[in-house]
């Protein structure tokens, strides 16, 4: 029987959201109670737990989406309240020994492989919450979790509130774009103020020709939240370590890595050293190019205050890429249609527009499509593209879930939430659109699972970026781009322009990889060692991994916000990229639209969602285990 898409309201979103949220939470509560009431060992317990999880997920999905995209403040407020209710429900559920006992009572040998995997994963989540420990430990876990939430908020708040300023002479604006100069008028003393906000500091470090002013701005920037966050970080590292050891792990990195592809903490250190070594020779070569250019200006050291400046200069002087020339070829409407055309061909899909009256989304900007396999059959999901900025809308780019797909229960629905201009786009935006669409396709194609836990992008966290990073490659291919990237006369983007764009983009990749490995090493090492002198340890790691020197008396780690979100796992983005490059090695670079490889990738990597380990999915596509060869070759190409 064909499933239908979720019916959204015509007008009364507030009433609809209240009804959907309360209804799904009530269902979740009722299914959990029913599961616990069954005789121990009854396999139906897993079905009921799945139904409870579906309901909880449904409530969480609409709450997360609508709090980020709905234009009405009252709906946002209700959605945020629902998010907190769902979070609280989930925390209580995973600390409930009765539910854990019911799930564990089902004999694994009576289950098929999929159900056995589900039972193991669910039980693991309960144990990682501390459900099987005695009451005193569970109580301590609750306290530590609460302390961690508070410390995490303090760490992030100190960074947000740590905004400071550097005053530089007005002449220091030499080299910056006109709009930047106009928005930074000199005060009566002839000085201009550069804040530590990204839109201020990044262009300044990239374009200002005044080296002393760049050093002053960088010095302020690399002391954000110093010294305040030094002690907060020490506490965070200590509490994370206590929580991990209380739950039976040697280190926080081991606890965190257990549910990722990388598996254990020590493997993070190995991975960082492998990438650092792969990037050694080519990184040194790139550094040499930067240094040679800097020496012409009388500067002998590439440090955090000048590498961006010389990086940009090399791109302009040696690659000759003019961003304003590139933009002419990327009209939003053509890019939108081109993306759908290309991904339909590539993945063997059919996108059928759903008219606005029928889709009834939260804003008239949103376009909706039913997705089906090209060979026919019922729709396998629905996508919604919400791509332009507006007030109160989420201000980055991400894929959100409206519905998690469950086979024979509900169709997956995903939403791209981005903030692109309505006219001409930067090529960077086009790459972002392809990236996010990679997540969306994964959500839909992987959304026919029996167990909601495995639906869509539910793979290991350090794998989840690989399908989206892979799809970025199509946005750099001249033959792909020429299908839709045409100027207002209809002339396709020249192949040599695309080649120059790509060459400019790739200059510095090894050098930047070394910087990324410095960040990753700092995140990992701090969690494992909990060093007493964090500044000294940071300086050692700078020397070992980064090709860029720090400025004296700066403390980068105090403002490194990802120590809160990623904790010890900052390596994950590079890990996904390594796998994306390995996946890409199976495609024919001269014919990226060849359907056979792409559809094998679709069926073997995307379609199973989280129902198998990512390493196994990749192996079944590549017909060998994944490795770092393609990544190393790319770094050194
Ligand atoms: Zn992504």
Coordinates of C-alpha atoms and ligand atoms in Angstrom, one line a residue:
X1 CA 0.0 0.0 0.0
X2 CA 1.3 3.4 -0.9
X3 CA 2.1 5.7 2.0
X4 CA 1.1 9.4 1.9
X5 CA 3.1 12.4 3.0
X6 CA 2.3 14.1 6.3
X7 CA -0.7 16.4 6.0
X8 CA 0.4 19.9 7.0
X9 CA -2.2 22.5 8.2
X10 CA -3.7 25.2 5.9
X11 CA -3.5 27.9 8.5
X12 CA -3.6 26.9 12.2
X13 CA 0.0 25.9 12.7
X14 CA 0.0 26.5 16.4
X15 CA -3.0 24.2 16.9
X16 CA -1.6 21.6 14.6
X17 CA 1.8 21.6 16.3
X18 CA 0.2 21.3 19.8
X19 CA -1.9 18.4 18.5
X20 CA 1.0 16.7 16.8
X21 CA 3.4 17.1 19.7
X22 CA 1.0 16.1 22.5
X23 CA -0.4 13.3 20.4
X24 CA 3.0 11.8 19.6
X25 CA 4.3 12.1 23.1
X26 CA 1.1 10.4 24.4
X27 CA 1.6 7.6 21.9
X28 CA 5.3 7.2 23.0
X29 CA 4.3 7.0 26.7
X30 CA 1.6 4.5 26.0
X31 CA 3.9 2.2 23.8
X32 CA 6.6 2.3 26.5
X33 CA 4.1 1.3 29.2
X34 CA 2.8 -1.5 26.9
X35 CA 6.4 -2.8 26.2
X36 CA 7.2 -2.9 30.0
X37 CA 3.8 -4.7 30.7
X38 CA 4.6 -7.6 28.3
X39 CA 6.0 -10.8 29.7
X40 CA 9.8 -10.7 29.7
X41 CA 11.3 -12.2 26.5
X42 CA 8.3 -11.4 24.2
X43 CA 9.9 -10.1 20.9
X44 CA 6.9 -7.8 20.6
X45 CA 8.7 -5.6 23.2
X46 CA 11.1 -4.5 20.4
X47 CA 8.2 -3.6 18.1
X48 CA 6.5 -1.5 20.8
X49 CA 9.9 0.2 21.6
X50 CA 10.2 1.0 17.9
X51 CA 6.7 2.5 17.9
X52 CA 7.5 4.6 20.9
X53 CA 10.7 5.7 19.2
X54 CA 8.8 6.6 16.0
X55 CA 6.4 8.8 18.0
X56 CA 9.2 10.5 20.0
X57 CA 11.1 11.1 16.8
X58 CA 8.0 12.5 15.1
X59 CA 7.5 15.0 17.9
X60 CA 11.2 15.9 17.9
X61 CA 11.4 16.4 14.1
X62 CA 8.5 18.9 13.8
X63 CA 9.8 20.7 16.9
X64 CA 13.3 21.0 15.5
X65 CA 12.2 22.0 12.1
X66 CA 9.5 24.5 13.0
X67 CA 11.6 26.2 15.6
X68 CA 14.1 26.9 12.9
X69 CA 11.9 27.9 9.9
X70 CA 8.4 28.9 10.9
X71 CA 7.8 32.7 10.3
X72 CA 5.4 33.0 13.3
X73 CA 7.1 33.7 16.7
X74 CA 4.3 31.9 18.7
X75 CA 4.8 28.7 16.6
X76 CA 8.6 29.0 17.3
X77 CA 8.0 29.3 21.0
X78 CA 5.7 26.3 21.1
X79 CA 8.2 24.3 19.0
X80 CA 11.0 25.2 21.4
X81 CA 8.9 24.1 24.4
X82 CA 8.2 20.8 22.6
X83 CA 11.9 20.3 21.9
X84 CA 12.6 20.5 25.7
X85 CA 9.7 18.1 26.5
X86 CA 11.1 15.6 24.0
X87 CA 14.6 15.9 25.4
X88 CA 13.3 15.3 29.0
X89 CA 11.2 12.3 27.9
X90 CA 14.3 10.8 26.2
X91 CA 16.6 11.4 29.2
X92 CA 14.1 9.7 31.5
X93 CA 13.5 6.9 29.1
X94 CA 17.2 5.9 28.8
X95 CA 17.7 6.0 32.6
X96 CA 14.7 3.7 33.2
X97 CA 15.9 0.3 34.4
X98 CA 12.4 -1.3 33.7
X99 CA 12.6 -0.4 30.0
X100 CA 16.2 -1.6 29.8
X101 CA 15.3 -4.9 31.5
X102 CA 12.4 -5.4 29.1
X103 CA 14.5 -4.8 26.0
X104 CA 17.4 -7.0 27.3
X105 CA 15.0 -9.9 28.2
X106 CA 14.3 -10.7 24.5
X107 CA 16.5 -13.6 23.4
X108 CA 18.9 -12.4 20.7
X109 CA 19.1 -15.8 19.0
X110 CA 15.4 -15.8 18.1
X111 CA 15.8 -12.5 16.2
X112 CA 16.8 -11.8 12.6
X113 CA 20.0 -9.9 12.0
X114 CA 18.4 -6.5 11.7
X115 CA 16.4 -6.9 15.0
X116 CA 19.5 -8.3 16.7
X117 CA 21.5 -5.2 15.6
X118 CA 18.6 -3.0 16.9
X119 CA 18.5 -4.7 20.3
X120 CA 22.3 -4.4 20.7
X121 CA 22.4 -0.7 19.7
X122 CA 19.4 0.2 21.9
X123 CA 20.9 -1.6 24.9
X124 CA 24.2 0.1 24.3
X125 CA 22.5 3.5 24.4
X126 CA 20.9 2.6 27.7
X127 CA 24.2 1.5 29.2
X128 CA 26.0 4.6 27.9
X129 CA 23.4 6.6 29.9
X130 CA 24.3 4.5 33.0
X131 CA 21.0 2.7 33.3
X132 CA 22.6 -0.6 34.5
X133 CA 24.6 1.0 37.4
X134 CA 23.5 1.1 41.0
X135 CA 21.4 4.1 42.1
X136 CA 24.4 6.0 43.6
X137 CA 26.3 5.8 40.3
X138 CA 23.1 6.8 38.3
X139 CA 22.7 9.7 40.7
X140 CA 26.3 10.8 40.2
X141 CA 25.8 10.5 36.4
X142 CA 22.8 12.8 36.6
X143 CA 24.8 15.3 38.6
X144 CA 27.8 15.2 36.2
X145 CA 25.5 15.5 33.2
X146 CA 23.9 18.6 34.7
X147 CA 27.3 20.0 35.6
X148 CA 28.5 19.4 32.0
X149 CA 25.5 21.2 30.5
X150 CA 26.2 24.2 32.7
X151 CA 30.0 24.2 32.1
X152 CA 29.4 23.8 28.3
X153 CA 27.0 26.8 28.4
X154 CA 29.5 28.8 30.3
X155 CA 32.4 27.9 27.9
X156 CA 30.2 28.9 24.9
X157 CA 28.9 32.0 26.6
X158 CA 32.4 33.2 27.5
X159 CA 33.3 32.9 23.8
X160 CA 30.1 34.8 22.7
X161 CA 30.5 37.5 25.3
X162 CA 34.3 37.6 24.8
X163 CA 33.9 39.8 21.8
X164 CA 36.5 42.5 21.9
X165 CA 38.1 45.1 19.6
X166 CA 41.3 46.3 18.2
X167 CA 41.8 49.9 17.2
X168 CA 44.0 50.4 14.2
X169 CA 45.0 53.5 12.1
X170 CA 42.5 54.2 9.2
X171 CA 45.4 53.6 6.8
X172 CA 45.3 49.9 7.9
X173 CA 42.2 49.5 5.8
X174 CA 44.3 49.5 2.6
X175 CA 43.6 46.4 0.6
X176 CA 40.1 45.8 2.0
X177 CA 37.0 45.8 -0.2
X178 CA 35.1 49.1 -0.6
X179 CA 32.0 48.0 1.4
X180 CA 34.3 47.0 4.3
X181 CA 36.1 50.4 4.2
X182 CA 32.7 52.2 4.1
X183 CA 31.3 50.3 7.1
X184 CA 34.5 51.1 9.2
X185 CA 34.7 54.9 9.5
X186 CA 37.6 56.5 11.4
X187 CA 36.9 58.0 14.8
X188 CA 38.1 61.6 15.8
X189 CA 41.5 60.1 16.7
X190 CA 41.9 58.7 13.1
X191 CA 41.4 55.1 14.3
X192 CA 39.1 52.4 13.1
X193 CA 37.7 49.6 15.3
X194 CA 38.0 45.9 14.2
X195 CA 36.0 43.6 16.3
X196 CA 36.6 39.9 16.8
X197 CA 33.4 38.9 14.9
X198 CA 34.0 36.8 11.8
X199 CA 32.7 39.3 9.3
X200 CA 35.3 41.8 10.7
X201 CA 38.3 39.8 11.5
X202 CA 38.4 37.3 8.6
X203 CA 38.4 39.9 5.7
X204 CA 40.9 42.0 7.7
X205 CA 43.3 39.1 8.1
X206 CA 42.8 38.1 4.4
X207 CA 43.1 41.5 2.7
X208 CA 44.7 44.2 4.9
X209 CA 48.2 45.0 3.6
X210 CA 49.4 46.5 6.9
X211 CA 51.3 43.7 8.6
X212 CA 51.5 45.4 12.1
X213 CA 47.7 46.0 12.1
X214 CA 47.1 42.4 11.1
X215 CA 49.3 41.2 14.0
X216 CA 47.4 43.4 16.4
X217 CA 44.0 42.1 15.2
X218 CA 45.2 38.5 15.3
X219 CA 46.6 39.0 18.8
X220 CA 43.1 40.1 20.1
X221 CA 41.3 37.4 18.2
X222 CA 43.5 34.5 19.5
X223 CA 42.9 35.7 23.1
X224 CA 39.1 35.5 23.0
X225 CA 37.7 34.2 26.3
X226 CA 41.2 34.2 27.8
X227 CA 41.9 33.8 30.7
X228 CA 38.2 33.1 31.7
X229 CA 37.8 29.9 29.8
X230 CA 41.1 28.3 30.9
X231 CA 39.6 27.3 34.3
X232 CA 36.2 26.4 32.7
X233 CA 38.0 24.1 30.3
X234 CA 40.0 22.5 33.1
X235 CA 36.7 21.7 34.8
X236 CA 35.0 20.5 31.6
X237 CA 37.9 18.1 30.9
X238 CA 37.9 16.8 34.5
X239 CA 34.1 16.2 34.6
X240 CA 34.0 14.5 31.2
X241 CA 36.8 12.3 32.4
X242 CA 35.0 11.4 35.6
X243 CA 31.8 10.6 33.7
X244 CA 33.6 8.4 31.2
X245 CA 35.6 6.5 33.9
X246 CA 32.4 6.1 36.1
X247 CA 30.8 4.4 33.1
X248 CA 33.8 2.1 32.7
X249 CA 35.9 3.8 30.0
X250 CA 39.6 4.6 30.3
X251 CA 39.2 8.1 28.9
X252 CA 36.5 10.5 27.6
X253 CA 37.9 10.0 24.0
X254 CA 37.2 6.2 24.4
X255 CA 33.7 6.9 25.6
X256 CA 33.0 9.3 22.7
X257 CA 34.7 7.2 20.0
X258 CA 32.9 4.0 21.0
X259 CA 29.8 4.8 18.9
X260 CA 31.8 6.2 15.9
X261 CA 33.5 4.5 13.0
X262 CA 36.9 5.2 14.6
X263 CA 35.9 3.0 17.6
X264 CA 38.5 4.0 20.2
X265 CA 40.4 7.0 21.4
X266 CA 43.8 5.7 20.5
X267 CA 42.7 5.4 16.8
X268 CA 42.1 9.1 16.7
X269 CA 45.7 9.8 17.6
X270 CA 46.9 7.4 14.9
X271 CA 44.5 9.0 12.3
X272 CA 45.8 12.5 13.1
X273 CA 49.4 11.4 12.6
X274 CA 48.6 9.6 9.4
X275 CA 47.0 12.7 7.8
X276 CA 49.7 15.0 9.2
X277 CA 52.3 12.8 7.6
X278 CA 50.4 12.5 4.3
X279 CA 50.2 16.3 4.2
X280 CA 53.9 16.9 5.2
X281 CA 55.7 17.2 1.9
X282 CA 52.9 19.0 0.0
X283 CA 52.2 21.2 3.0
X284 CA 55.8 22.2 3.2
X285 CA 55.8 22.9 -0.5
X286 CA 52.7 25.2 -0.2
X287 CA 54.3 26.9 2.8
X288 CA 57.4 27.6 0.7
X289 CA 55.2 29.4 -1.9
X290 CA 53.6 31.5 0.8
X291 CA 56.9 32.2 2.4
X292 CA 58.6 33.2 -0.9
X293 CA 55.8 35.7 -1.5
X294 CA 56.0 37.0 2.1
X295 CA 59.7 37.5 1.8
X296 CA 59.2 40.0 -1.1
X297 CA 57.4 42.1 1.6
X298 CA 60.2 41.6 4.0
X299 CA 58.4 39.0 6.2
X300 CA 60.2 35.8 7.0
X301 CA 57.7 33.8 9.1
X302 CA 54.2 32.5 8.1
X303 CA 52.1 32.9 11.3
X304 CA 48.4 33.1 12.3
X305 CA 48.5 36.9 11.4
X306 CA 49.6 36.6 7.8
X307 CA 48.9 33.2 6.3
X308 CA 45.4 34.1 5.1
X309 CA 46.7 37.3 3.5
X310 CA 49.4 35.5 1.5
X311 CA 47.0 32.6 0.7
X312 CA 44.5 35.1 -0.9
X313 CA 47.3 36.9 -2.7
X314 CA 48.6 33.7 -4.3
X315 CA 45.1 32.8 -5.5
X316 CA 44.7 36.2 -7.2
X317 CA 48.2 36.6 -8.5
X318 CA 48.9 33.0 -9.6
X319 CA 45.5 31.6 -10.4
X320 CA 43.7 34.7 -11.6
X321 CA 40.2 33.8 -10.4
X322 CA 37.9 36.8 -10.2
X323 CA 34.8 35.9 -8.1
X324 CA 32.6 38.5 -9.9
X325 CA 33.3 36.8 -13.3
X326 CA 32.3 33.4 -11.8
X327 CA 29.0 34.6 -10.3
X328 CA 27.6 35.5 -13.7
X329 CA 27.1 31.8 -14.4
X330 CA 25.2 30.9 -11.3
X331 CA 21.6 32.2 -11.5
X332 CA 19.7 30.7 -8.6
X333 CA 16.8 29.4 -10.7
X334 CA 19.0 27.6 -13.1
X335 CA 21.1 26.2 -10.3
X336 CA 18.0 24.9 -8.5
X337 CA 16.7 23.2 -11.7
X338 CA 20.1 21.9 -12.7
X339 CA 20.7 20.3 -9.3
X340 CA 17.4 18.4 -9.5
X341 CA 18.1 17.3 -13.1
X342 CA 21.6 16.1 -12.2
X343 CA 20.8 14.3 -9.1
X344 CA 17.8 12.6 -10.8
X345 CA 20.0 11.3 -13.6
X346 CA 22.8 10.3 -11.2
X347 CA 20.7 8.5 -8.6
X348 CA 18.0 7.2 -10.9
X349 CA 15.2 9.3 -9.3
X350 CA 12.2 11.2 -10.4
X351 CA 11.2 14.5 -8.8
X352 CA 7.6 15.4 -9.3
X353 CA 6.6 19.0 -8.2
X354 CA 3.9 19.1 -5.5
X355 CA 1.7 22.1 -5.9
X356 CA 1.8 24.6 -3.0
X357 CA -1.9 24.1 -2.3
X358 CA -1.3 20.4 -1.8
X359 CA 2.0 20.6 0.0
X360 CA 0.9 23.5 2.3
X361 CA 4.3 24.3 3.7
X362 CA 5.2 27.0 6.2
X363 CA 6.2 29.6 3.6
X364 CA 5.5 30.4 0.0
X365 CA 9.3 30.3 -0.8
X366 CA 9.3 26.6 -0.2
X367 CA 9.2 24.2 -3.2
X368 CA 8.2 20.6 -2.7
X369 CA 8.8 17.4 -4.7
X370 CA 7.7 13.9 -4.5
X371 CA 10.6 11.5 -5.0
X372 CA 10.3 8.1 -6.7
X373 CA 12.7 5.7 -8.4
X374 CA 13.0 6.5 -12.1
X375 CA 12.0 2.9 -13.0
X376 CA 8.6 3.6 -11.5
X377 CA 6.6 2.7 -8.4
X378 CA 5.1 4.7 -5.5
X379 CA 6.9 7.8 -4.1
X380 CA 9.7 6.9 -1.6
X381 CA 9.6 10.3 0.1
X382 CA 9.0 14.0 -0.2
X383 CA 11.6 16.9 -0.2
X384 CA 11.0 20.5 0.6
X385 CA 13.5 23.2 -0.5
X386 CA 13.5 26.3 1.7
X387 CA 16.5 28.2 0.2
X388 CA 16.2 32.0 0.8
X389 CA 16.8 34.1 3.9
X390 CA 13.9 35.7 5.8
X391 CA 13.4 37.0 9.3
X392 CA 13.7 34.6 12.2
X393 CA 14.9 31.8 10.0
X394 CA 17.9 29.5 10.8
X395 CA 20.8 31.4 9.4
X396 CA 23.2 28.6 8.2
X397 CA 22.7 25.7 5.8
X398 CA 21.4 22.3 6.9
X399 CA 19.2 19.4 6.2
X400 CA 16.3 19.1 8.6
X401 CA 14.0 16.2 9.0
X402 CA 10.2 16.6 8.9
X403 CA 9.5 12.9 9.0
X404 CA 11.9 9.9 9.5
X405 CA 10.9 7.2 7.1
X406 CA 9.8 3.8 8.4
X407 CA 8.9 1.0 5.9
X408 CA 5.2 0.5 5.6
X409 CA 4.6 3.1 8.3
X410 CA 5.6 6.5 7.2
X411 CA 7.3 8.2 4.2
X412 CA 10.6 10.1 4.8
X413 CA 10.3 13.8 4.4
X414 CA 13.4 16.1 4.5
X415 CA 13.9 19.8 4.2
X416 CA 16.9 21.8 3.0
X417 CA 17.2 25.0 4.9
X418 CA 19.6 27.4 3.3
X419 CA 20.1 31.2 2.9
X420 CA 20.9 31.8 -0.8
X421 CA 20.3 35.0 -2.7
X422 CA 17.4 35.0 -5.2
X423 CA 19.7 36.2 -8.1
X424 CA 23.3 35.3 -8.7
X425 CA 25.1 32.9 -6.4
X426 CA 28.7 32.6 -5.4
X427 CA 30.2 29.3 -6.5
X428 CA 30.8 28.6 -2.7
X429 CA 27.0 28.6 -2.3
X430 CA 26.6 26.2 -5.2
X431 CA 29.0 23.8 -3.5
X432 CA 27.0 24.2 -0.2
X433 CA 23.8 23.4 -2.0
X434 CA 25.2 20.2 -3.5
X435 CA 26.6 19.3 -0.1
X436 CA 23.3 19.7 1.8
X437 CA 21.4 17.9 -1.0
X438 CA 23.8 15.0 -0.4
X439 CA 22.3 14.7 3.2
X440 CA 18.8 15.1 1.8
X441 CA 19.1 12.3 -0.7
X442 CA 20.6 10.1 2.1
X443 CA 17.6 10.8 4.3
X444 CA 15.1 9.9 1.6
X445 CA 16.8 6.9 -0.1
X446 CA 17.8 5.5 3.3
X447 CA 14.3 6.1 4.7
X448 CA 12.7 2.7 4.2
X449 CA 13.9 0.9 7.3
X450 CA 11.9 -1.3 9.6
X451 CA 13.5 0.3 12.7
X452 CA 13.3 4.1 12.9
X453 CA 16.7 4.1 14.7
X454 CA 18.3 3.1 11.4
X455 CA 16.4 5.5 9.2
X456 CA 18.1 7.8 6.7
X457 CA 21.3 9.5 7.8
X458 CA 21.5 7.4 11.0
X459 CA 25.1 6.2 10.4
X460 CA 28.1 6.8 12.7
X461 CA 28.7 10.5 13.3
X462 CA 32.1 10.5 11.7
X463 CA 30.7 9.0 8.5
X464 CA 27.6 11.2 8.1
X465 CA 29.4 14.0 6.2
X466 CA 31.0 11.6 3.6
X467 CA 27.9 11.4 1.3
X468 CA 27.5 15.1 1.3
X469 CA 31.2 15.8 0.8
X470 CA 31.1 13.3 -2.0
X471 CA 28.3 15.2 -3.8
X472 CA 30.4 18.4 -3.7
X473 CA 32.7 16.9 -6.3
X474 CA 29.9 17.3 -8.9
X475 CA 29.8 21.0 -8.3
X476 CA 33.5 21.2 -9.4
X477 CA 33.1 19.3 -12.7
X478 CA 33.0 21.4 -15.9
X479 CA 30.7 18.9 -17.8
X480 CA 28.2 18.8 -14.9
X481 CA 28.3 22.6 -14.4
X482 CA 27.9 23.4 -18.1
X483 CA 24.5 21.7 -18.1
X484 CA 23.0 24.5 -16.0
X485 CA 25.7 27.2 -15.3
X486 CA 25.1 29.6 -18.2
X487 CA 25.3 33.4 -18.2
X488 CA 22.3 35.7 -19.2
X489 CA 23.2 35.1 -22.9
X490 CA 22.9 31.4 -22.4
X491 CA 26.7 30.7 -22.7
X492 CA 27.9 27.9 -20.5
X493 CA 30.7 28.5 -18.0
X494 CA 34.1 28.0 -19.8
X495 CA 36.0 24.8 -19.0
X496 CA 39.2 26.7 -18.4
X497 CA 37.5 29.0 -15.9
X498 CA 36.3 25.9 -14.0
X499 CA 39.8 24.5 -14.1
X500 CA 41.2 27.8 -12.7
X501 CA 38.6 27.9 -9.9
X502 CA 39.5 24.3 -8.9
X503 CA 43.2 24.9 -9.0
X504 CA 42.8 28.0 -6.8
X505 CA 40.6 26.1 -4.4
X506 CA 43.1 23.3 -4.1
X507 CA 46.1 25.5 -3.5
X508 CA 46.8 25.3 0.2
X509 CA 44.8 22.1 0.9
X510 CA 47.7 20.2 2.6
X511 CA 48.8 23.3 4.5
X512 CA 45.2 23.7 5.7
X513 CA 45.0 20.0 6.5
X514 CA 47.9 20.4 8.9
X515 CA 46.0 23.2 10.6
X516 CA 43.0 21.0 10.9
X517 CA 45.1 18.3 12.4
X518 CA 46.5 20.7 14.9
X519 CA 42.9 21.5 16.0
X520 CA 42.1 17.8 16.1
X521 CA 45.2 16.9 18.1
X522 CA 44.5 19.7 20.6
X523 CA 40.9 18.5 21.1
X524 CA 42.0 14.8 21.5
X525 CA 45.1 15.4 23.6
X526 CA 43.5 17.8 26.1
X527 CA 40.7 15.3 26.8
X528 CA 43.1 12.4 27.3
X529 CA 45.9 14.2 29.2
X530 CA 44.0 17.0 30.9
X531 CA 47.3 19.0 31.0
X532 CA 47.9 21.2 34.0
X533 CA 49.5 23.9 31.7
X534 CA 47.2 24.1 28.7
X535 CA 49.1 27.0 27.1
X536 CA 52.4 25.1 27.1
X537 CA 50.7 21.9 25.7
X538 CA 49.1 24.0 23.0
X539 CA 52.4 25.4 22.0
X540 CA 53.9 21.9 21.7
X541 CA 51.0 20.8 19.5
X542 CA 51.4 23.9 17.3
X543 CA 55.0 23.0 16.7
X544 CA 54.2 19.3 16.0
X545 CA 51.2 19.7 13.7
X546 CA 50.6 23.2 12.4
X547 CA 52.7 24.7 9.6
X548 CA 51.7 28.2 10.9
X549 CA 53.4 29.7 13.9
X550 CA 51.3 31.2 16.7
X551 CA 51.8 34.7 17.9
X552 CA 53.5 35.1 21.3
X553 CA 51.2 35.4 24.3
X554 CA 48.0 34.1 22.5
X555 CA 45.7 31.3 23.7
X556 CA 43.7 29.9 20.8
X557 CA 42.1 27.1 22.8
X558 CA 40.2 29.5 25.2
X559 CA 38.1 30.5 22.2
X560 CA 37.9 27.1 20.4
X561 CA 34.1 26.6 20.6
X562 CA 34.2 23.1 19.1
X563 CA 35.8 21.8 22.4
X564 CA 32.1 22.0 23.5
X565 CA 30.3 20.5 20.6
X566 CA 32.8 18.0 19.1
X567 CA 34.7 17.5 22.5
X568 CA 37.5 15.1 21.7
X569 CA 36.2 14.3 18.2
X570 CA 37.2 17.2 16.1
X571 CA 38.9 14.7 13.7
X572 CA 35.5 13.7 12.3
X573 CA 35.2 16.2 9.5
X574 CA 38.6 15.1 8.0
X575 CA 37.7 11.4 8.6
X576 CA 34.5 11.8 6.5
X577 CA 36.6 13.6 3.8
X578 CA 39.1 10.7 3.7
X579 CA 36.1 8.3 3.1
X580 CA 34.5 10.7 0.6
X581 CA 37.7 10.8 -1.5
X582 CA 37.9 7.0 -1.3
X583 CA 34.2 6.7 -2.5
X584 CA 34.9 9.2 -5.3
X585 CA 37.8 7.0 -6.5
X586 CA 35.2 4.5 -7.8
X587 CA 33.6 7.0 -10.1
X588 CA 34.8 7.8 -13.7
X589 CA 36.1 11.4 -13.5
X590 CA 35.6 11.8 -17.2
X591 CA 31.9 10.9 -17.0
X592 CA 30.5 11.8 -13.6
X593 CA 26.9 11.3 -14.7
X594 CA 27.4 7.6 -15.7
X595 CA 24.5 6.0 -13.9
X596 CA 25.8 2.6 -13.1
X597 CA 28.4 3.4 -10.4
X598 CA 26.1 6.1 -9.0
X599 CA 23.3 3.7 -8.6
X600 CA 25.4 1.0 -7.1
X601 CA 26.6 3.7 -4.6
X602 CA 22.9 4.6 -4.0
X603 CA 21.9 1.0 -3.3
X604 CA 24.9 -0.1 -1.3
X605 CA 25.8 3.0 0.7
X606 CA 22.7 5.2 1.0
X607 CA 19.8 2.8 0.9
X608 CA 20.7 0.8 4.0
X609 CA 20.7 3.9 6.2
X610 CA 22.1 3.0 9.6
X611 CA 21.1 -0.7 9.4
X612 CA 24.7 -1.7 8.9
X613 CA 28.1 -0.4 10.0
X614 CA 29.4 2.4 7.7
X615 CA 32.6 0.5 7.1
X616 CA 30.6 -2.5 5.8
X617 CA 28.5 -0.2 3.5
X618 CA 31.7 1.3 2.1
X619 CA 33.3 -2.0 1.6
X620 CA 30.3 -3.4 -0.2
X621 CA 30.4 -0.5 -2.6
X622 CA 34.2 -0.4 -3.2
X623 CA 34.6 -4.3 -3.0
X624 CA 37.4 -3.7 -0.5
X625 CA 37.8 -2.1 2.9
X626 CA 38.2 1.7 2.8
X627 CA 41.6 3.2 3.0
X628 CA 43.4 6.6 2.9
X629 CA 45.2 6.1 -0.5
X630 CA 42.8 8.3 -2.5
X631 CA 42.9 11.0 0.1
X632 CA 46.7 11.0 0.2
X633 CA 46.9 11.0 -3.6
X634 CA 44.5 14.0 -3.6
X635 CA 46.6 15.9 -1.0
X636 CA 49.7 15.4 -3.1
X637 CA 48.2 15.9 -6.6
Ligands
LIG1 ZN1 27.0 18.4 6.1

